[in-house]
Amino acid sequence: MTAMMKATVFVAPGRIELVDKPIPAIGPNDALIRITTTTICGTDVHILKGEYPVVPGLTIGHEPVGVIEKLGSAVQGYREGQRVIAGAICPNFNSYAAQDGAASQDGSYLIPSGHCGGHGYKATAGWRFGNLIDGTQAEYVLVPDAQANLAPIPDGLTDEQVLMCPDIMSTGFKGAENANIKLGDTVVVFAQGPIGLCATAGARLMGATTVIAVDGNDHRLGISKVMGADVTLNFRNCDVVGEIMKLTGGRGADSAIEALGTQATFEQALRVLKPGGTLSSLGVYSSDLTIPLSAFAAGLGDHRINTALCPGGKERMRRLMNVVASNRVDLGVLVTHTYKLDDIVAAYELFANQRDGVLKVAIKPN
């Protein structure tokens, strides 16, 4: 009889269910991870709402913390029983895309099925868990290309301390890295959800000396101060663009990070930039964007607009866990609620509706 596990699957827009599924069988390059903690992401809510399409029956979730249950025969350097994480993005680092510096866009594993061109470039295809293969909101998850994607958890770090590393921390920090931040810069971060809070922390670590956090929630703005914001602006109480221009003496910000994915935040991020500034976009957009002519200086303002899908792989995860272990940032404070996997539908209802001061929910299978 096939061994079974509990898994959270997408059924239809507005509906997820906890069902029984077979525990995955692994191949030589894979690893089977027993999940000890995972979480719900804003992208999962986009999937739930039908704004980001996945196939019905797919196990969703992409942020695994767990223990190696079984290793494929070709995977070396790890042991069963070892605590590990894997990035939400788990490419094959032998691919053309990865060796070209775009590992997050690697679709080389889709070539045999005819779903990707011969060189393996496919936008967002490095994001496999809960997107193109079964994900992490389950008792077990199969990690492909395990030797490249598993990262051992340093002794002394809890699940909650490293839970942000697979996606939220990697994404937020990538927003800061993509913002071309220099020592002494002024950086504005629009939206202070979990990714925006990580971008705020990342901007400070990258050398910004004035970090301005923008949100409509005073509680989140308070947390942004802990994460490294020097100035907080509630867009419900002020003209954000006008205030930022005053704060910069009319110069504008060196960089702006957009961490929500709406026309309003994207446009404001562009309007506060100095000529030659960088807009680093992290939002998952669900409709077309319009670029305002004046803010774009008719295309002549030397602005840069960078987009990103968070980096994955074991080296990225190792570096992020080093930041946590060295106490440069404490992201465990973002875990505000804990639910059992059996109660994940209720956890989605809480998270999707942003009730009770929720930031991130830890999901525990046992």
CSV table of C-alpha atoms in Angstrom, one decimal:
chain,number,residue,atom,x,y,z
A,1,MET,CA,0.0,0.0,0.0
A,2,THR,CA,1.3,3.5,-0.9
A,3,ALA,CA,2.3,5.6,2.1
A,4,MET,CA,0.2,8.8,2.2
A,5,MET,CA,0.6,12.3,3.6
A,6,LYS,CA,-1.5,15.3,4.2
A,7,ALA,CA,-1.2,18.1,1.6
A,8,THR,CA,-2.8,21.5,0.8
A,9,VAL,CA,-4.0,21.6,-2.8
A,10,PHE,CA,-5.5,24.3,-5.0
A,11,VAL,CA,-8.9,23.2,-6.1
A,12,ALA,CA,-10.4,26.3,-7.8
A,13,PRO,CA,-10.3,30.1,-7.4
A,14,GLY,CA,-11.3,30.8,-3.9
A,15,ARG,CA,-10.9,27.2,-2.7
A,16,ILE,CA,-8.0,25.2,-1.2
A,17,GLU,CA,-8.4,21.9,0.6
A,18,LEU,CA,-6.3,19.6,2.8
A,19,VAL,CA,-6.3,16.2,1.2
A,20,ASP,CA,-4.4,12.9,1.3
A,21,LYS,CA,-1.7,12.4,-1.4
A,22,PRO,CA,1.0,9.7,-1.9
A,23,ILE,CA,4.4,10.6,-0.3
A,24,PRO,CA,6.6,11.4,-3.3
A,25,ALA,CA,9.0,8.8,-4.6
A,26,ILE,CA,12.5,10.3,-5.2
A,27,GLY,CA,14.9,9.9,-8.1
A,28,PRO,CA,18.8,9.8,-7.9
A,29,ASN,CA,19.2,13.6,-7.8
A,30,ASP,CA,16.3,14.3,-5.4
A,31,ALA,CA,15.7,14.5,-1.6
A,32,LEU,CA,12.6,13.9,0.4
A,33,ILE,CA,12.2,16.4,3.2
A,34,ARG,CA,9.9,15.9,6.1
A,35,ILE,CA,8.5,19.4,6.7
A,36,THR,CA,8.8,20.7,10.3
A,37,THR,CA,7.7,24.3,9.5
A,38,THR,CA,6.4,26.1,6.4
A,39,THR,CA,4.4,29.3,5.9
A,40,ILE,CA,1.9,31.1,3.6
A,41,CYS,CA,3.1,33.7,1.2
A,42,GLY,CA,1.3,36.6,-0.5
A,43,THR,CA,1.8,34.7,-3.8
A,44,ASP,CA,-0.1,31.8,-2.4
A,45,VAL,CA,-3.0,34.2,-1.9
A,46,HIS,CA,-2.7,35.3,-5.5
A,47,ILE,CA,-3.0,31.5,-6.4
A,48,LEU,CA,-6.0,31.1,-4.1
A,49,LYS,CA,-7.8,34.0,-5.7
A,50,GLY,CA,-7.1,32.7,-9.2
A,51,GLU,CA,-4.9,35.7,-10.0
A,52,TYR,CA,-1.9,33.5,-10.6
A,53,PRO,CA,-2.7,30.3,-12.5
A,54,VAL,CA,-1.7,26.8,-11.3
A,55,VAL,CA,-3.2,23.4,-12.2
A,56,PRO,CA,-6.0,22.1,-9.9
A,57,GLY,CA,-4.7,19.5,-7.5
A,58,LEU,CA,-1.3,21.0,-7.1
A,59,THR,CA,0.1,21.1,-3.6
A,60,ILE,CA,0.9,24.8,-2.9
A,61,GLY,CA,3.5,26.5,-0.8
A,62,HIS,CA,7.2,27.2,-1.4
A,63,GLU,CA,9.0,27.8,1.9
A,64,PRO,CA,10.4,24.6,3.3
A,65,VAL,CA,12.1,24.1,6.7
A,66,GLY,CA,12.6,20.4,7.6
A,67,VAL,CA,14.6,17.3,8.0
A,68,ILE,CA,16.1,15.0,5.3
A,69,GLU,CA,14.0,11.9,5.3
A,70,LYS,CA,15.5,10.2,2.2
A,71,LEU,CA,18.4,11.0,-0.1
A,72,GLY,CA,18.7,10.1,-3.8
A,73,SER,CA,21.6,7.9,-4.7
A,74,ALA,CA,23.6,10.6,-6.5
A,75,VAL,CA,23.2,13.3,-3.8
A,76,GLN,CA,26.4,13.7,-1.8
A,77,GLY,CA,27.5,15.8,1.2
A,78,TYR,CA,24.2,15.5,3.2
A,79,ARG,CA,22.8,12.9,5.6
A,80,GLU,CA,19.4,11.7,6.5
A,81,GLY,CA,18.1,13.3,9.6
A,82,GLN,CA,19.9,16.6,8.9
A,83,ARG,CA,17.9,19.8,9.4
A,84,VAL,CA,17.8,21.8,6.1
A,85,ILE,CA,16.0,24.5,4.2
A,86,ALA,CA,15.7,24.9,0.4
A,87,GLY,CA,15.0,28.0,-1.5
A,88,ALA,CA,11.6,28.7,-3.0
A,89,ILE,CA,13.5,28.9,-6.2
A,90,CYS,CA,15.3,25.6,-6.9
A,91,PRO,CA,17.0,25.7,-10.3
A,92,ASN,CA,19.2,23.2,-12.0
A,93,PHE,CA,22.5,25.1,-11.8
A,94,ASN,CA,23.9,23.2,-14.8
A,95,SER,CA,21.4,25.0,-17.1
A,96,TYR,CA,22.1,27.7,-19.6
A,97,ALA,CA,20.0,30.2,-17.7
A,98,ALA,CA,21.8,29.5,-14.4
A,99,GLN,CA,25.2,29.8,-16.0
A,100,ASP,CA,24.1,33.0,-17.7
A,101,GLY,CA,23.3,34.5,-14.2
A,102,ALA,CA,19.5,34.1,-14.5
A,103,ALA,CA,19.0,30.9,-12.4
A,104,SER,CA,15.6,32.0,-11.2
A,105,GLN,CA,14.4,31.9,-14.8
A,106,ASP,CA,15.6,28.3,-15.5
A,107,GLY,CA,13.1,26.0,-17.2
A,108,SER,CA,15.6,23.4,-18.4
A,109,TYR,CA,13.8,20.6,-16.7
A,110,LEU,CA,10.7,21.4,-18.9
A,111,ILE,CA,12.5,20.8,-22.2
A,112,PRO,CA,11.6,17.1,-22.4
A,113,SER,CA,7.9,17.9,-22.0
A,114,GLY,CA,8.0,20.5,-24.7
A,115,HIS,CA,7.0,23.2,-22.3
A,116,CYS,CA,10.3,25.1,-22.7
A,117,GLY,CA,12.6,26.1,-25.6
A,118,GLY,CA,15.8,24.2,-26.2
A,119,HIS,CA,18.0,26.5,-24.1
A,120,GLY,CA,15.8,26.3,-21.1
A,121,TYR,CA,15.0,30.0,-20.5
A,122,LYS,CA,11.5,30.4,-19.1
A,123,ALA,CA,10.3,33.3,-17.0
A,124,THR,CA,9.6,32.3,-13.4
A,125,ALA,CA,10.4,28.6,-14.1
A,126,GLY,CA,13.0,28.4,-11.4
A,127,TRP,CA,10.1,28.7,-9.0
A,128,ARG,CA,9.0,25.1,-8.9
A,129,PHE,CA,7.5,24.4,-5.5
A,130,GLY,CA,3.7,25.2,-5.6
A,131,ASN,CA,4.0,26.5,-9.1
A,132,LEU,CA,5.1,23.7,-11.4
A,133,ILE,CA,5.6,20.9,-9.0
A,134,ASP,CA,4.0,19.9,-5.6
A,135,GLY,CA,4.9,22.4,-2.9
A,136,THR,CA,5.6,22.6,0.8
A,137,GLN,CA,2.3,23.0,2.6
A,138,ALA,CA,2.3,19.3,3.3
A,139,GLU,CA,3.9,16.7,5.5
A,140,TYR,CA,6.7,16.0,2.9
A,141,VAL,CA,8.1,17.7,-0.1
A,142,LEU,CA,10.4,16.4,-2.9
A,143,VAL,CA,13.4,18.7,-3.5
A,144,PRO,CA,14.7,18.4,-7.1
A,145,ASP,CA,18.4,18.9,-7.8
A,146,ALA,CA,18.9,18.5,-4.1
A,147,GLN,CA,22.7,18.8,-4.0
A,148,ALA,CA,22.4,22.3,-5.5
A,149,ASN,CA,19.4,23.4,-3.4
A,150,LEU,CA,19.6,22.0,0.1
A,151,ALA,CA,21.2,24.2,2.7
A,152,PRO,CA,22.0,22.8,6.2
A,153,ILE,CA,20.6,24.9,9.1
A,154,PRO,CA,23.4,26.1,11.5
A,155,ASP,CA,23.2,24.7,15.0
A,156,GLY,CA,21.3,27.0,17.4
A,157,LEU,CA,18.9,28.5,14.9
A,158,THR,CA,15.2,27.7,15.3
A,159,ASP,CA,12.8,26.9,12.5
A,160,GLU,CA,11.2,30.3,13.0
A,161,GLN,CA,14.5,32.1,12.7
A,162,VAL,CA,15.2,30.6,9.2
A,163,LEU,CA,11.6,30.4,7.9
A,164,MET,CA,12.0,33.7,6.0
A,165,CYS,CA,15.1,32.6,4.2
A,166,PRO,CA,13.6,30.5,1.4
A,167,ASP,CA,11.6,33.4,0.0
A,168,ILE,CA,10.7,36.5,2.0
A,169,MET,CA,14.2,37.4,3.1
A,170,SER,CA,15.7,36.4,-0.2
A,171,THR,CA,13.1,38.4,-2.1
A,172,GLY,CA,13.3,41.5,0.1
A,173,PHE,CA,17.1,41.5,0.1
A,174,LYS,CA,17.1,41.0,-3.7
A,175,GLY,CA,15.0,44.2,-3.9
A,176,ALA,CA,17.8,46.0,-2.0
A,177,GLU,CA,20.5,44.5,-4.1
A,178,ASN,CA,18.6,45.4,-7.3
A,179,ALA,CA,18.2,49.0,-6.1
A,180,ASN,CA,21.9,49.9,-6.7
A,181,ILE,CA,22.2,51.2,-3.2
A,182,LYS,CA,25.4,53.0,-2.4
A,183,LEU,CA,26.8,54.1,1.0
A,184,GLY,CA,24.9,57.2,2.2
A,185,ASP,CA,21.9,56.7,-0.1
A,186,THR,CA,18.3,57.6,0.6
A,187,VAL,CA,16.0,54.7,-0.1
A,188,VAL,CA,12.2,54.6,0.0
A,189,VAL,CA,10.5,51.2,0.5
A,190,PHE,CA,6.8,51.2,-0.5
A,191,ALA,CA,4.7,48.7,1.5
A,192,GLN,CA,5.8,47.1,4.7
A,193,GLY,CA,4.4,43.7,4.5
A,194,PRO,CA,6.9,40.9,5.2
A,195,ILE,CA,8.7,41.4,1.9
A,196,GLY,CA,8.8,45.1,2.3
A,197,LEU,CA,10.1,44.8,5.9
A,198,CYS,CA,12.9,42.5,4.6
A,199,ALA,CA,13.7,45.1,1.9
A,200,THR,CA,13.9,47.7,4.6
A,201,ALA,CA,16.3,45.6,6.5
A,202,GLY,CA,18.3,44.9,3.4
A,203,ALA,CA,18.5,48.5,2.4
A,204,ARG,CA,20.1,49.4,5.8
A,205,LEU,CA,22.5,46.5,5.5
A,206,MET,CA,23.5,47.6,1.9
A,207,GLY,CA,24.6,51.0,3.3
A,208,ALA,CA,21.6,53.3,3.0
A,209,THR,CA,21.7,56.0,5.7
A,210,THR,CA,18.2,57.2,5.2
A,211,VAL,CA,15.6,54.5,4.8
A,212,ILE,CA,12.0,55.8,4.4
A,213,ALA,CA,9.2,53.2,4.9
A,214,VAL,CA,5.7,53.8,3.4
A,215,ASP,CA,2.6,51.9,4.4
A,216,GLY,CA,-1.0,52.6,5.5
A,217,ASN,CA,-0.7,50.5,8.7
A,218,ASP,CA,0.9,52.1,11.8
A,219,HIS,CA,1.6,48.7,13.4
A,220,ARG,CA,3.7,47.6,10.4
A,221,LEU,CA,5.4,51.0,10.3
A,222,GLY,CA,6.4,50.5,13.9
A,223,ILE,CA,8.0,47.2,13.0
A,224,SER,CA,9.8,48.8,10.1
A,225,LYS,CA,11.6,51.0,12.6
A,226,VAL,CA,12.9,47.8,14.2
A,227,MET,CA,13.9,46.6,10.7
A,228,GLY,CA,16.0,49.7,10.1
A,229,ALA,CA,13.7,52.5,8.8
A,230,ASP,CA,14.7,56.0,9.8
A,231,VAL,CA,11.5,57.7,8.7
A,232,THR,CA,8.0,56.2,8.4
A,233,LEU,CA,5.1,57.7,6.3
A,234,ASN,CA,1.5,56.6,6.5
A,235,PHE,CA,0.0,57.3,3.1
A,236,ARG,CA,-3.4,57.8,4.7
A,237,ASN,CA,-2.1,60.8,6.5
A,238,CYS,CA,0.1,62.6,4.1
A,239,ASP,CA,1.1,63.2,0.5
A,240,VAL,CA,3.9,60.7,0.3
A,241,VAL,CA,5.5,62.0,-2.9
A,242,GLY,CA,5.5,65.6,-1.5
A,243,GLU,CA,6.9,64.5,1.8
A,244,ILE,CA,9.7,62.6,0.3
A,245,MET,CA,10.6,65.5,-2.0
A,246,LYS,CA,10.7,67.7,1.1
A,247,LEU,CA,12.9,65.2,3.0
A,248,THR,CA,15.4,65.0,0.2
A,249,GLY,CA,15.5,68.8,-0.4
A,250,GLY,CA,13.8,68.4,-3.8
A,251,ARG,CA,16.5,66.0,-5.0
A,252,GLY,CA,14.5,62.8,-4.9
A,253,ALA,CA,15.4,59.4,-3.6
A,254,ASP,CA,18.4,57.5,-4.9
A,255,SER,CA,16.4,54.3,-5.0
A,256,ALA,CA,12.8,53.2,-4.5
A,257,ILE,CA,11.7,49.6,-3.8
A,258,GLU,CA,8.1,48.7,-4.7
A,259,ALA,CA,7.0,45.7,-2.6
A,260,LEU,CA,3.2,45.5,-3.1
A,261,GLY,CA,2.4,45.1,-6.8
A,262,THR,CA,-0.1,47.8,-7.6
A,263,GLN,CA,-0.3,50.7,-10.1
A,264,ALA,CA,-0.4,53.2,-7.2
A,265,THR,CA,2.7,52.0,-5.4
A,266,PHE,CA,4.6,51.5,-8.7
A,267,GLU,CA,3.8,55.0,-9.9
A,268,GLN,CA,4.7,56.6,-6.6
A,269,ALA,CA,8.0,54.8,-6.5
A,270,LEU,CA,8.8,56.2,-9.9
A,271,ARG,CA,7.7,59.8,-9.0
A,272,VAL,CA,10.0,60.0,-5.9
A,273,LEU,CA,13.2,59.0,-7.8
A,274,LYS,CA,15.9,61.5,-8.6
A,275,PRO,CA,17.1,61.6,-12.3
A,276,GLY,CA,19.3,58.5,-12.7
A,277,GLY,CA,17.7,56.7,-9.8
A,278,THR,CA,16.7,53.1,-9.6
A,279,LEU,CA,13.2,51.6,-9.1
A,280,SER,CA,13.5,48.0,-7.8
A,281,SER,CA,10.2,46.2,-8.3
A,282,LEU,CA,9.3,43.2,-6.2
A,283,GLY,CA,5.5,43.3,-6.5
A,284,VAL,CA,3.5,40.5,-8.1
A,285,TYR,CA,1.3,42.4,-10.5
A,286,SER,CA,-2.2,41.2,-11.5
A,287,SER,CA,-3.0,43.7,-14.2
A,288,ASP,CA,-1.2,45.9,-16.8
A,289,LEU,CA,1.0,48.8,-15.5
A,290,THR,CA,0.9,52.3,-16.9
A,291,ILE,CA,4.1,54.4,-16.7
A,292,PRO,CA,3.3,58.2,-16.2
A,293,LEU,CA,5.0,60.3,-18.8
A,294,SER,CA,6.2,63.1,-16.4
A,295,ALA,CA,7.6,60.7,-13.8
A,296,PHE,CA,9.4,58.8,-16.6
A,297,ALA,CA,10.8,62.1,-18.0
A,298,ALA,CA,9.6,61.0,-21.4
A,299,GLY,CA,12.1,58.1,-21.3
A,300,LEU,CA,15.1,60.5,-20.9
A,301,GLY,CA,15.6,60.5,-17.1
A,302,ASP,CA,18.3,57.8,-17.0
A,303,HIS,CA,16.0,55.8,-14.7
A,304,ARG,CA,16.5,52.1,-14.1
A,305,ILE,CA,13.6,49.7,-13.5
A,306,ASN,CA,14.7,46.3,-12.2
A,307,THR,CA,12.4,43.4,-11.6
A,308,ALA,CA,13.3,40.2,-9.7
A,309,LEU,CA,12.3,36.7,-8.8
A,310,CYS,CA,14.1,35.9,-5.6
A,311,PRO,CA,17.4,33.9,-6.0
A,312,GLY,CA,17.5,30.3,-4.7
A,313,GLY,CA,20.2,27.7,-4.3
A,314,LYS,CA,22.2,26.5,-1.3
A,315,GLU,CA,24.8,29.3,-1.4
A,316,ARG,CA,22.1,32.0,-1.3
A,317,MET,CA,20.5,30.2,1.6
A,318,ARG,CA,23.8,29.8,3.4
A,319,ARG,CA,24.5,33.5,3.1
A,320,LEU,CA,21.0,34.5,4.4
A,321,MET,CA,21.3,32.1,7.3
A,322,ASN,CA,24.7,33.7,8.1
A,323,VAL,CA,23.0,37.1,8.3
A,324,VAL,CA,20.5,35.6,10.8
A,325,ALA,CA,23.1,33.7,12.8
A,326,SER,CA,25.3,36.8,13.2
A,327,ASN,CA,22.3,38.8,14.6
A,328,ARG,CA,22.4,41.4,11.8
A,329,VAL,CA,18.7,41.0,11.6
A,330,ASP,CA,16.0,39.2,13.5
A,331,LEU,CA,13.2,38.1,11.2
A,332,GLY,CA,11.7,35.7,13.7
A,333,VAL,CA,9.6,38.7,14.9
A,334,LEU,CA,7.7,38.5,11.6
A,335,VAL,CA,6.2,35.1,12.6
A,336,THR,CA,3.1,36.4,14.4
A,337,HIS,CA,0.8,33.3,14.3
A,338,THR,CA,1.2,29.5,14.4
A,339,TYR,CA,-1.2,27.0,13.0
A,340,LYS,CA,-1.3,23.2,12.6
A,341,LEU,CA,-1.4,21.9,9.0
A,342,ASP,CA,-4.8,20.5,9.8
A,343,ASP,CA,-6.0,24.1,10.3
A,344,ILE,CA,-4.4,25.6,7.2
A,345,VAL,CA,-7.7,26.7,5.6
A,346,ALA,CA,-8.3,28.9,8.7
A,347,ALA,CA,-4.7,30.1,8.5
A,348,TYR,CA,-5.4,31.2,4.9
A,349,GLU,CA,-8.5,33.0,5.9
A,350,LEU,CA,-6.6,34.9,8.5
A,351,PHE,CA,-3.6,35.7,6.3
A,352,ALA,CA,-5.6,36.6,3.1
A,353,ASN,CA,-7.8,39.0,5.1
A,354,GLN,CA,-4.9,40.5,7.1
A,355,ARG,CA,-6.6,40.1,10.4
A,356,ASP,CA,-5.3,40.2,14.0
A,357,GLY,CA,-2.0,42.0,13.1
A,358,VAL,CA,-0.8,39.0,11.1
A,359,LEU,CA,2.5,39.2,9.2
A,360,LYS,CA,3.6,35.6,8.7
A,361,VAL,CA,2.0,32.3,9.8
A,362,ALA,CA,4.1,29.3,10.8
A,363,ILE,CA,2.5,26.1,9.6
A,364,LYS,CA,3.4,23.0,11.6
A,365,PRO,CA,2.5,19.6,10.2
A,366,ASN,CA,2.9,17.9,13.7
